[in-house]
PDB file of C-alpha atoms in Angstrom:
ATOM      1  CA  MET A 143      77.053 109.167 104.270  1.00 43.00           C
ATOM      2  CA  THR A 144      76.042 106.730 105.385  1.00 43.00           C
ATOM      3  CA  LEU A 145      76.930 103.204 104.435  1.00 43.00           C
ATOM      4  CA  SER A 146      73.785 102.988 102.358  1.00 45.00           C
ATOM      5  CA  ASP A 147      74.392 105.758 100.692  1.00 43.00           C
ATOM      6  CA  LEU A 148      77.120 103.742  98.687  1.00 44.00           C
ATOM      7  CA  ARG A 149      77.212 100.601  95.319  1.00 51.00           C
ATOM      8  CA  GLY A 150      78.343  98.045  94.215  1.00 51.00           C
ATOM      9  CA  PRO A 151      81.811  96.744  95.043  1.00 55.00           C
ATOM     10  CA  VAL A 152      82.498  99.640  96.433  1.00 55.00           C
ATOM     11  CA  ARG A 153      79.633  99.376 100.019  1.00 56.00           C
ATOM     12  CA  ALA A 154      80.640  95.188  99.847  1.00 55.00           C
ATOM     13  CA  THR A 155      84.382  96.473 100.391  1.00 55.00           C
ATOM     14  CA  VAL A 156      83.003  99.066 103.988  1.00 57.00           C
ATOM     15  CA  ARG A 157      81.860  96.269 105.079  1.00 56.00           C
ATOM     16  CA  LEU A 158      83.153  93.067 105.432  1.00 55.00           C
ATOM     17  CA  HIS A 159      86.639  95.115 106.180  1.00 49.00           C
ATOM     18  CA  ARG A 160      84.677  97.541 108.206  1.00 57.00           C
ATOM     19  CA  HIS A 161      85.785  97.171 111.662  1.00 59.00           C
ATOM     20  CA  VAL A 162      89.051  98.200 110.118  1.00 57.00           C
ATOM     21  CA  LEU A 163      88.154 100.883 109.871  1.00 60.00           C
ATOM     22  CA  TRP A 164      86.276 101.535 112.548  1.00 66.00           C
ATOM     23  CA  ALA A 165      89.216 101.021 114.107  1.00 66.00           C
ATOM     24  CA  ALA A 166      91.709 103.588 111.963  1.00 63.00           C
ATOM     25  CA  LEU A 167      88.873 106.527 112.135  1.00 66.00           C
ATOM     26  CA  ALA A 168      88.850 106.244 116.308  1.00 71.00           C
ATOM     27  CA  LEU A 169      93.315 106.226 115.753  1.00 66.00           C
ATOM     28  CA  VAL A 170      92.593 108.900 113.617  1.00 66.00           C
ATOM     29  CA  LEU A 171      90.015 110.887 115.833  1.00 70.00           C
ATOM     30  CA  LEU A 172      92.247 110.547 119.244  1.00 72.00           C
ATOM     31  CA  ALA A 173      95.289 111.975 117.725  1.00 68.00           C
ATOM     32  CA  ALA A 174      93.356 114.901 116.217  1.00 67.00           C
ATOM     33  CA  VAL A 175      91.901 115.391 119.701  1.00 73.00           C
ATOM     34  CA  LEU A 176      96.316 114.713 121.538  1.00 70.00           C
ATOM     35  CA  LEU A 177      97.489 116.933 118.628  1.00 67.00           C
ATOM     36  CA  PRO A 178      95.727 120.162 119.710  1.00 72.00           C
ATOM     37  CA  ALA A 179      96.001 118.822 123.087  1.00 75.00           C
ATOM     38  CA  GLY A 180      99.837 117.851 123.041  1.00 69.00           C
ATOM     39  CA  ARG A 181     100.373 122.408 122.210  1.00 68.00           C
ATOM     40  CA  TRP A 182      98.530 124.057 124.367  1.00 77.00           C
ATOM     41  CA  TYR A 183     101.130 121.977 126.982  1.00 74.00           C
ATOM     42  CA  VAL A 184     103.759 124.176 125.587  1.00 69.00           C
ATOM     43  CA  GLN A 185     102.636 126.852 125.657  1.00 72.00           C
ATOM     44  CA  SER A 186     101.098 126.158 129.501  1.00 78.00           C
ATOM     45  CA  LEU A 187     104.359 124.529 130.592  1.00 73.00           C
ATOM     46  CA  ALA A 188     106.614 127.530 129.457  1.00 73.00           C
ATOM     47  CA  GLU A 189     103.215 130.292 130.610  1.00 76.00           C
ATOM     48  CA  ASP A 190     103.631 128.374 134.154  1.00 76.00           C
ATOM     49  CA  LEU A 191     107.295 128.393 134.487  1.00 75.00           C
ATOM     50  CA  ALA A 192     107.203 132.093 134.049  1.00 75.00           C
ATOM     51  CA  ALA A 193     104.889 132.843 136.875  1.00 78.00           C
ATOM     52  CA  THR A 194     107.290 131.852 139.044  1.00 79.00           C
ATOM     53  CA  GLY A 195     109.935 133.913 138.043  1.00 78.00           C
ATOM     54  CA  CYS A 196     112.228 131.255 137.171  1.00 77.00           C
ATOM     55  CA  GLU A 197     114.043 130.425 134.750  1.00 76.00           C
ATOM     56  CA  VAL A 198     116.487 128.002 133.149  1.00 77.00           C
ATOM     57  CA  GLN A 199     119.668 129.984 131.848  1.00 72.00           C
ATOM     58  CA  ARG A 200     119.886 131.353 135.197  1.00 69.00           C
ATOM     59  CA  THR A 201     118.563 128.690 138.441  1.00 69.00           C
ATOM     60  CA  VAL A 202     118.590 130.377 141.205  1.00 70.00           C
ATOM     61  CA  PRO A 203     117.867 129.339 144.753  1.00 77.00           C
ATOM     62  CA  GLY A 204     114.628 127.905 145.448  1.00 75.00           C
ATOM     63  CA  CYS A 205     113.862 127.440 141.161  1.00 80.00           C
ATOM     64  CA  GLY A 206     115.415 124.304 140.917  1.00 78.00           C
ATOM     65  CA  VAL A 207     112.435 121.656 141.901  1.00 77.00           C
ATOM     66  CA  GLN A 208     110.021 124.314 138.930  1.00 77.00           C
ATOM     67  CA  VAL A 209     113.434 124.466 136.792  1.00 79.00           C
ATOM     68  CA  ARG A 210     114.020 120.384 137.268  1.00 80.00           C
ATOM     69  CA  GLY A 211     109.791 119.998 137.034  1.00 77.00           C
ATOM     70  CA  PHE A 212     109.186 122.387 133.881  1.00 78.00           C
ATOM     71  CA  LEU A 213     112.711 120.444 131.671  1.00 81.00           C
ATOM     72  CA  SER A 214     111.098 116.443 132.700  1.00 80.00           C
ATOM     73  CA  ARG A 215     107.616 117.777 131.629  1.00 77.00           C
ATOM     74  CA  SER A 216     109.100 119.140 128.605  1.00 80.00           C
ATOM     75  CA  LEU A 217     111.233 116.267 127.452  1.00 83.00           C
ATOM     76  CA  TYR A 218     108.208 113.718 128.338  1.00 80.00           C
ATOM     77  CA  PHE A 219     106.041 115.444 125.822  1.00 80.00           C
ATOM     78  CA  GLN A 220     108.297 115.508 123.216  1.00 82.00           C
ATOM     79  CA  LYS A 221     109.061 111.819 123.552  1.00 85.00           C
ATOM     80  CA  THR A 222     105.222 111.478 123.456  1.00 82.00           C
ATOM     81  CA  PHE A 223     105.382 113.112 120.045  1.00 85.00           C
ATOM     82  CA  HIS A 224     108.212 110.916 118.919  1.00 88.00           C
ATOM     83  CA  PHE A 225     105.916 107.834 119.988  1.00 87.00           C
ATOM     84  CA  VAL A 226     102.984 109.751 118.024  1.00 84.00           C
ATOM     85  CA  ALA A 227     105.354 109.875 114.288  1.00 88.00           C
ATOM     86  CA  LEU A 228     106.597 106.430 114.770  1.00 90.00           C
ATOM     87  CA  ALA A 229     103.097 105.226 114.606  1.00 86.00           C
ATOM     88  CA  VAL A 230     102.142 107.178 112.192  1.00 86.00           C
ATOM     89  CA  THR A 231     105.518 106.738 109.929  1.00 91.00           C
ATOM     90  CA  ALA A 232     104.304 103.411 110.121  1.00 91.00           C
ATOM     91  CA  LEU A 233     101.702 103.496 108.804  1.00 89.00           C
ATOM     92  CA  PRO A 234     102.020 102.784 104.874  1.00 93.00           C
ATOM     93  CA  LEU A 235     103.343  99.435 106.366  1.00 94.00           C
ATOM     94  CA  LEU A 236     100.260  98.336 108.203  1.00 90.00           C
ATOM     95  CA  LEU A 237      98.423  99.972 104.903  1.00 91.00           C
ATOM     96  CA  ALA A 238     100.866  97.735 102.103  1.00 94.00           C
ATOM     97  CA  ALA A 239      99.691  94.200 104.708  1.00 93.00           C
ATOM     98  CA  PHE A 240      96.765  95.422 105.254  1.00 90.00           C
ATOM     99  CA  VAL A 241      95.712  96.064 101.179  1.00 90.00           C
ATOM    100  CA  ALA A 242      98.084  92.882  99.859  1.00 90.00           C
ATOM    101  CA  GLY A 243      96.694  90.399 102.897  1.00 87.00           C
ATOM    102  CA  PRO A 244      92.558  91.116 104.096  1.00 83.00           C
ATOM    103  CA  LEU A 245      92.058  92.850 101.511  1.00 83.00           C
ATOM    104  CA  ILE A 246      93.396  91.128  97.996  1.00 88.00           C
ATOM    105  CA  GLY A 247      95.726  88.370  98.865  1.00 82.00           C
ATOM    106  CA  ARG A 248      93.169  86.352 101.219  1.00 79.00           C
ATOM    107  CA  GLU A 249      89.537  87.120  98.323  1.00 79.00           C
ATOM    108  CA  LEU A 250      91.907  85.382  95.395  1.00 78.00           C
ATOM    109  CA  GLY A 251      93.868  82.153  97.819  1.00 72.00           C
ATOM    110  CA  SER A 252      89.831  81.470  99.476  1.00 69.00           C
ATOM    111  CA  GLY A 253      88.709  82.491  95.955  1.00 67.00           C
ATOM    112  CA  THR A 254      85.902  84.469  96.891  1.00 66.00           C
ATOM    113  CA  TYR A 255      86.068  87.084  94.181  1.00 61.00           C
ATOM    114  CA  ARG A 256      84.207  85.194  92.027  1.00 64.00           C
ATOM    115  CA  LEU A 257      81.388  86.192  93.059  1.00 61.00           C
ATOM    116  CA  GLN A 258      81.160  89.586  92.569  1.00 61.00           C
ATOM    117  CA  TRP A 259      82.893  88.901  88.949  1.00 62.00           C
ATOM    118  CA  THR A 260      79.829  86.815  88.413  1.00 63.00           C
ATOM    119  CA  GLN A 261      77.553  89.788  89.850  1.00 64.00           C
ATOM    120  CA  SER A 262      78.019  92.074  86.345  1.00 65.00           C
ATOM    121  CA  VAL A 263      81.188  93.230  88.385  1.00 69.00           C
ATOM    122  CA  SER A 264      84.264  93.480  86.534  1.00 80.00           C
ATOM    123  CA  PRO A 265      88.181  92.533  87.835  1.00 81.00           C
ATOM    124  CA  ALA A 266      88.951  95.351  86.921  1.00 83.00           C
ATOM    125  CA  ARG A 267      86.361  97.978  88.641  1.00 83.00           C
ATOM    126  CA  TRP A 268      86.742  94.600  91.900  1.00 82.00           C
ATOM    127  CA  LEU A 269      90.780  96.041  91.994  1.00 87.00           C
ATOM    128  CA  ALA A 270      89.221  99.565  91.992  1.00 87.00           C
ATOM    129  CA  ALA A 271      87.607  99.446  94.495  1.00 83.00           C
ATOM    130  CA  ARG A 272      89.313  97.281  96.690  1.00 85.00           C
ATOM    131  CA  LEU A 273      91.022 100.942  95.946  1.00 89.00           C
ATOM    132  CA  ALA A 274      89.160 102.867  96.201  1.00 86.00           C
ATOM    133  CA  VAL A 275      88.913 102.562  99.935  1.00 82.00           C
ATOM    134  CA  PRO A 276      91.817 102.947 101.989  1.00 86.00           C
ATOM    135  CA  VAL A 277      93.078 105.288  98.408  1.00 89.00           C
ATOM    136  CA  ALA A 278      90.036 107.613  99.748  1.00 85.00           C
ATOM    137  CA  ALA A 279      90.873 106.954 103.978  1.00 83.00           C
ATOM    138  CA  VAL A 280      94.659 108.300 103.476  1.00 87.00           C
ATOM    139  CA  LEU A 281      93.507 111.482 100.621  1.00 88.00           C
ATOM    140  CA  LEU A 282      90.795 113.013 103.677  1.00 83.00           C
ATOM    141  CA  LEU A 283      92.208 112.224 106.867  1.00 84.00           C
ATOM    142  CA  LEU A 284      96.643 112.797 106.201  1.00 87.00           C
ATOM    143  CA  PRO A 285      96.830 116.152 105.035  1.00 89.00           C
ATOM    144  CA  ALA A 286      95.103 116.898 107.829  1.00 85.00           C
ATOM    145  CA  CYS A 287      96.973 114.914 110.154  1.00 85.00           C
ATOM    146  CA  ALA A 288     100.322 116.731 108.295  1.00 90.00           C
ATOM    147  CA  VAL A 289      98.765 119.987 108.964  1.00 89.00           C
ATOM    148  CA  LEU A 290      98.683 119.823 112.519  1.00 85.00           C
ATOM    149  CA  ALA A 291     102.042 117.824 113.254  1.00 87.00           C
ATOM    150  CA  ALA A 292     103.673 120.591 111.815  1.00 90.00           C
ATOM    151  CA  TRP A 293     101.829 123.263 113.743  1.00 86.00           C
ATOM    152  CA  ILE A 294     102.760 120.797 116.347  1.00 84.00           C
ATOM    153  CA  ARG A 295     106.445 121.002 116.326  1.00 86.00           C
ATOM    154  CA  GLN A 296     106.796 125.254 115.592  1.00 84.00           C
ATOM    155  CA  ALA A 297     105.558 125.124 119.338  1.00 78.00           C
ATOM    156  CA  THR A 298     107.880 122.785 120.444  1.00 81.00           C
ATOM    157  CA  LEU A 299     110.696 125.013 118.665  1.00 78.00           C
ATOM    158  CA  GLY A 300     110.933 127.404 121.542  1.00 69.00           C
ATOM    159  CA  THR A 301     111.276 124.983 124.164  1.00 74.00           C
ATOM    160  CA  TRP A 302     114.523 123.358 125.456  1.00 80.00           C
ATOM    161  CA  TYR A 303     113.057 120.103 123.401  1.00 83.00           C
ATOM    162  CA  PRO A 304     112.785 121.118 120.377  1.00 86.00           C
ATOM    163  CA  VAL A 305     112.150 118.593 117.140  1.00 88.00           C
ATOM    164  CA  HIS A 306     113.774 119.673 113.852  1.00 91.00           C
ATOM    165  CA  TRP A 307     112.707 119.580 111.124  1.00 93.00           C
ATOM    166  CA  TYR A 308     114.366 117.080 109.964  1.00 94.00           C
ATOM    167  CA  VAL A 309     115.118 114.805 112.050  1.00 93.00           C
ATOM    168  CA  PHE A 310     113.394 110.562 111.684  1.00 92.00           C
ATOM    169  CA  PRO A 311     110.455 110.539 111.923  1.00 91.00           C
ATOM    170  CA  PHE A 312     109.716 113.943 112.657  1.00 92.00           C
ATOM    171  CA  TYR A 313     109.908 114.467 108.938  1.00 95.00           C
ATOM    172  CA  GLY A 314     108.245 112.033 107.179  1.00 93.00           C
ATOM    173  CA  VAL A 315     104.435 113.041 109.095  1.00 92.00           C
ATOM    174  CA  ILE A 316     104.907 116.702 108.863  1.00 93.00           C
ATOM    175  CA  GLY A 317     105.097 117.407 104.829  1.00 94.00           C
ATOM    176  CA  PRO A 318     103.685 115.452 101.827  1.00 95.00           C
ATOM    177  CA  VAL A 319     105.552 112.634 101.854  1.00 96.00           C
ATOM    178  CA  ALA A 320     102.920 111.380 104.412  1.00 93.00           C
ATOM    179  CA  ALA A 321     100.166 111.305 102.201  1.00 94.00           C
ATOM    180  CA  ALA A 322     102.718 110.070  99.777  1.00 96.00           C
ATOM    181  CA  SER A 323     104.183 107.385 101.446  1.00 96.00           C
ATOM    182  CA  ALA A 324     100.665 105.760 101.987  1.00 93.00           C
ATOM    183  CA  LEU A 325      99.659 105.480  98.791  1.00 95.00           C
ATOM    184  CA  PHE A 326     103.141 103.841  97.796  1.00 97.00           C
ATOM    185  CA  GLY A 327     102.367 101.546 100.370  1.00 95.00           C
ATOM    186  CA  ILE A 328      98.311 101.167  99.222  1.00 94.00           C
ATOM    187  CA  ALA A 329     100.117 100.406  95.835  1.00 96.00           C
ATOM    188  CA  VAL A 330     102.553  97.811  96.443  1.00 97.00           C
ATOM    189  CA  GLY A 331     100.011  95.936  98.632  1.00 95.00           C
ATOM    190  CA  ALA A 332      97.863  95.864  95.444  1.00 94.00           C
ATOM    191  CA  LEU A 333     100.410  94.227  92.943  1.00 95.00           C
ATOM    192  CA  ALA A 334     101.625  91.825  96.349  1.00 95.00           C
ATOM    193  CA  GLY A 335      98.976  90.602  96.670  1.00 92.00           C
ATOM    194  CA  LEU A 336      97.944  89.490  93.254  1.00 92.00           C
ATOM    195  CA  VAL A 337     100.732  88.526  92.328  1.00 92.00           C
ATOM    196  CA  ILE A 338     101.074  85.920  95.099  1.00 91.00           C
ATOM    197  CA  GLY A 339      97.467  85.530  95.831  1.00 84.00           C
ATOM    198  CA  ARG A 340      98.126  84.633  99.467  1.00 88.00           C
ATOM    199  CA  THR A 341      97.583  86.224 102.999  1.00 88.00           C
ATOM    200  CA  VAL A 342     100.569  86.107 104.548  1.00 92.00           C
ATOM    201  CA  PRO A 343     103.628  85.873 101.710  1.00 93.00           C
ATOM    202  CA  ALA A 344     102.133  88.580 100.727  1.00 94.00           C
ATOM    203  CA  MET A 345     102.035  90.772 102.989  1.00 94.00           C
ATOM    204  CA  ALA A 346     106.207  89.207 104.031  1.00 95.00           C
ATOM    205  CA  ALA A 347     106.707  90.605 100.535  1.00 96.00           C
ATOM    206  CA  ALA A 348     104.668  94.606 100.977  1.00 96.00           C
ATOM    207  CA  VAL A 349     106.241  94.997 103.535  1.00 96.00           C
ATOM    208  CA  ALA A 350     109.658  93.838 103.189  1.00 97.00           C
ATOM    209  CA  SER A 351     109.405  95.979  99.253  1.00 96.00           C
ATOM    210  CA  VAL A 352     107.864  99.099 101.575  1.00 97.00           C
ATOM    211  CA  GLY A 353     110.353  98.497 103.772  1.00 96.00           C
ATOM    212  CA  THR A 354     113.364  98.516 101.615  1.00 97.00           C
ATOM    213  CA  VAL A 355     112.743 101.464  99.387  1.00 97.00           C
ATOM    214  CA  GLY A 356     111.393 104.008 102.529  1.00 96.00           C
ATOM    215  CA  VAL A 357     115.101 102.627 104.212  1.00 96.00           C
ATOM    216  CA  ALA A 358     117.177 103.381 101.106  1.00 96.00           C
ATOM    217  CA  LEU A 359     115.068 107.313 100.734  1.00 96.00           C
ATOM    218  CA  THR A 360     116.041 108.435 104.377  1.00 95.00           C
ATOM    219  CA  LEU A 361     119.493 107.206 103.167  1.00 94.00           C
ATOM    220  CA  VAL A 362     119.520 109.432  99.987  1.00 95.00           C
ATOM    221  CA  ARG A 363     116.917 112.312 101.420  1.00 95.00           C
ATOM    222  CA  PRO A 364     119.728 114.866 101.780  1.00 93.00           C
ATOM    223  CA  ARG A 365     120.972 114.419  98.454  1.00 92.00           C
ATOM    224  CA  LEU A 366     117.309 114.574  96.870  1.00 95.00           C
ATOM    225  CA  TRP A 367     118.325 118.543  96.407  1.00 94.00           C
ATOM    226  CA  PRO A 368     121.182 120.561  96.188  1.00 93.00           C
ATOM    227  CA  ALA A 369     122.637 121.243  98.866  1.00 91.00           C
ATOM    228  CA  LEU A 370     124.988 124.407 100.495  1.00 89.00           C
ATOM    229  CA  ASP A 371     128.496 124.796 101.476  1.00 84.00           C
ATOM    230  CA  GLY A 372     129.807 126.362 103.841  1.00 79.00           C
ATOM    231  CA  PRO A 373     129.564 126.883 107.679  1.00 78.00           C
ATOM    232  CA  PRO A 374     125.537 127.466 108.613  1.00 78.00           C
ATOM    233  CA  ARG A 375     124.105 131.074 109.324  1.00 76.00           C
ATOM    234  CA  GLY A 376     122.169 130.046 111.976  1.00 72.00           C
ATOM    235  CA  GLY A 377     117.873 128.630 112.283  1.00 77.00           C
ATOM    236  CA  ASP A 378     116.814 125.332 112.022  1.00 84.00           C
ATOM    237  CA  VAL A 379     120.129 123.846 109.915  1.00 89.00           C
ATOM    238  CA  TRP A 380     120.259 120.275 108.734  1.00 91.00           C
ATOM    239  CA  ASP A 381     124.305 119.454 109.089  1.00 86.00           C
ATOM    240  CA  PHE A 382     124.763 116.195 107.293  1.00 83.00           C
ATOM    241  CA  SER A 383     128.661 116.714 106.790  1.00 76.00           C
ATOM    242  CA  GLY A 384     129.919 114.746 109.224  1.00 65.00           C
ATOM    243  CA  PRO A 385     133.063 115.987 110.852  1.00 58.00           C
ATOM    244  CA  VAL A 386     135.416 114.021 108.282  1.00 50.00           C
ATOM    245  CA  ASP A 387     133.643 115.480 105.465  1.00 53.00           C
ATOM    246  CA  ARG A 388     136.298 116.874 102.890  1.00 51.00           C
ATOM    247  CA  ILE A 389     134.673 119.373 100.998  1.00 55.00           C
ATOM    248  CA  GLY A 390     133.746 121.990 103.552  1.00 58.00           C
ATOM    249  CA  ALA A 391     130.348 121.611 106.071  1.00 75.00           C
ATOM    250  CA  ARG A 392     127.230 121.039 103.969  1.00 86.00           C
ATOM    251  CA  HIS A 393     123.370 121.445 104.837  1.00 89.00           C
ATOM    252  CA  HIS A 394     120.358 122.482 103.879  1.00 92.00           C
ATOM    253  CA  PRO A 395     118.426 125.416 105.320  1.00 92.00           C
ATOM    254  CA  GLU A 396     114.982 125.131 106.612  1.00 90.00           C
ATOM    255  CA  SER A 397     114.123 126.394 103.338  1.00 92.00           C
ATOM    256  CA  HIS A 398     114.804 123.345 101.773  1.00 94.00           C
ATOM    257  CA  PHE A 399     111.886 121.672 103.314  1.00 95.00           C
ATOM    258  CA  TRP A 400     109.487 122.360 100.401  1.00 96.00           C
ATOM    259  CA  PRO A 401     111.776 121.149  97.550  1.00 96.00           C
ATOM    260  CA  LEU A 402     113.057 118.056  99.989  1.00 97.00           C
ATOM    261  CA  GLN A 403     109.867 116.854 100.500  1.00 97.00           C
ATOM    262  CA  LEU A 404     108.506 117.480  97.077  1.00 97.00           C
ATOM    263  CA  VAL A 405     110.916 115.830  95.302  1.00 97.00           C
ATOM    264  CA  GLU A 406     110.463 112.596  98.029  1.00 97.00           C
ATOM    265  CA  SER A 407     106.672 113.370  97.733  1.00 97.00           C
ATOM    266  CA  GLY A 408     107.181 112.855  94.309  1.00 97.00           C
ATOM    267  CA  ILE A 409     109.363 110.313  93.633  1.00 97.00           C
ATOM    268  CA  LEU A 410     107.132 107.586  95.809  1.00 97.00           C
ATOM    269  CA  LEU A 411     103.709 109.053  93.956  1.00 97.00           C
ATOM    270  CA  LEU A 412     105.766 108.030  90.667  1.00 98.00           C
ATOM    271  CA  LEU A 413     106.709 104.021  91.872  1.00 97.00           C
ATOM    272  CA  ALA A 414     102.602 103.834  93.134  1.00 97.00           C
ATOM    273  CA  ALA A 415     102.066 104.377  90.268  1.00 97.00           C
ATOM    274  CA  VAL A 416     104.518 102.561  88.594  1.00 97.00           C
ATOM    275  CA  ALA A 417     103.339  99.726  90.994  1.00 97.00           C
ATOM    276  CA  ILE A 418      99.416 100.582  89.615  1.00 96.00           C
ATOM    277  CA  VAL A 419      99.799 100.503  86.336  1.00 96.00           C
ATOM    278  CA  ALA A 420     101.883  97.015  86.970  1.00 96.00           C
ATOM    279  CA  THR A 421      98.800  95.521  89.160  1.00 95.00           C
ATOM    280  CA  PHE A 422      95.907  96.569  86.388  1.00 94.00           C
ATOM    281  CA  ALA A 423      97.630  94.830  83.309  1.00 94.00           C
ATOM    282  CA  LEU A 424      98.809  92.292  85.333  1.00 92.00           C
ATOM    283  CA  LEU A 425      94.959  91.251  86.792  1.00 89.00           C
ATOM    284  CA  ARG A 426      93.432  92.564  82.580  1.00 88.00           C
ATOM    285  CA  ARG A 427      96.085  89.276  81.623  1.00 88.00           C
ATOM    286  CA  ARG A 428      94.998  86.875  83.952  1.00 79.00           C
ATOM    287  CA  HIS A 429      91.288  88.083  83.904  1.00 71.00           C
ATOM    288  CA  PRO A 430      90.783  89.665  80.605  1.00 63.00           C
TER     289      PRO A 430
END
């Protein structure tokens, strides 16, 4: 599909913000190349070390350089993956700011929205077209990125610097929470842009709201699904009991990953739906 295939307000939105969309697409394509390359790199490190006959567990004379090189490069990869995960985790904030400011708030503040409303485009259709572009981009790209990130994480489990499923920011990029958070950011951005109607204040309000909800969910995440009591029984276990927990060790085994992800995603999608309904209701009230 090309720009000429699009019609009406959707085409206008894509054309107006095409530079931002091209930049986002370039970043996604770069990630799509780097993530599989990263998994290959991790596997090649272990194979190269094994070819030398050296082992990290038993460093014999003559293996110090090889072992140090293996460990330092493995740690470098984990740090790189950490920064990529941080960027994806920040995406809901960026989407909220973009939707609240340049996408909606700026048009309301400058009055340019009236041009489309006088061309047989209703206010509801105008708003729907504004939201359709970022929503489509999220639904098309983020699930694939989450699958790639989960695939990379699996490759690190056999290394000396494994990526645990419950650790921030990796938890938010290897499951459906990634897409749900992004959709929530879009919904909050739309509401903030319509309510405030000015670019910078709307962006600030949207970012603050999305950030507050994100921090709150991170804090309550261990309680979103019933935890197990008692000592962990092996595996990649999330032990969050702490040294002074009076009720004993509390933990989530890796089998709780999907229940936790689905519950948190459901909360985010519910909040997003409430924000979208409120946005369209407010638009209808102001511009019947």
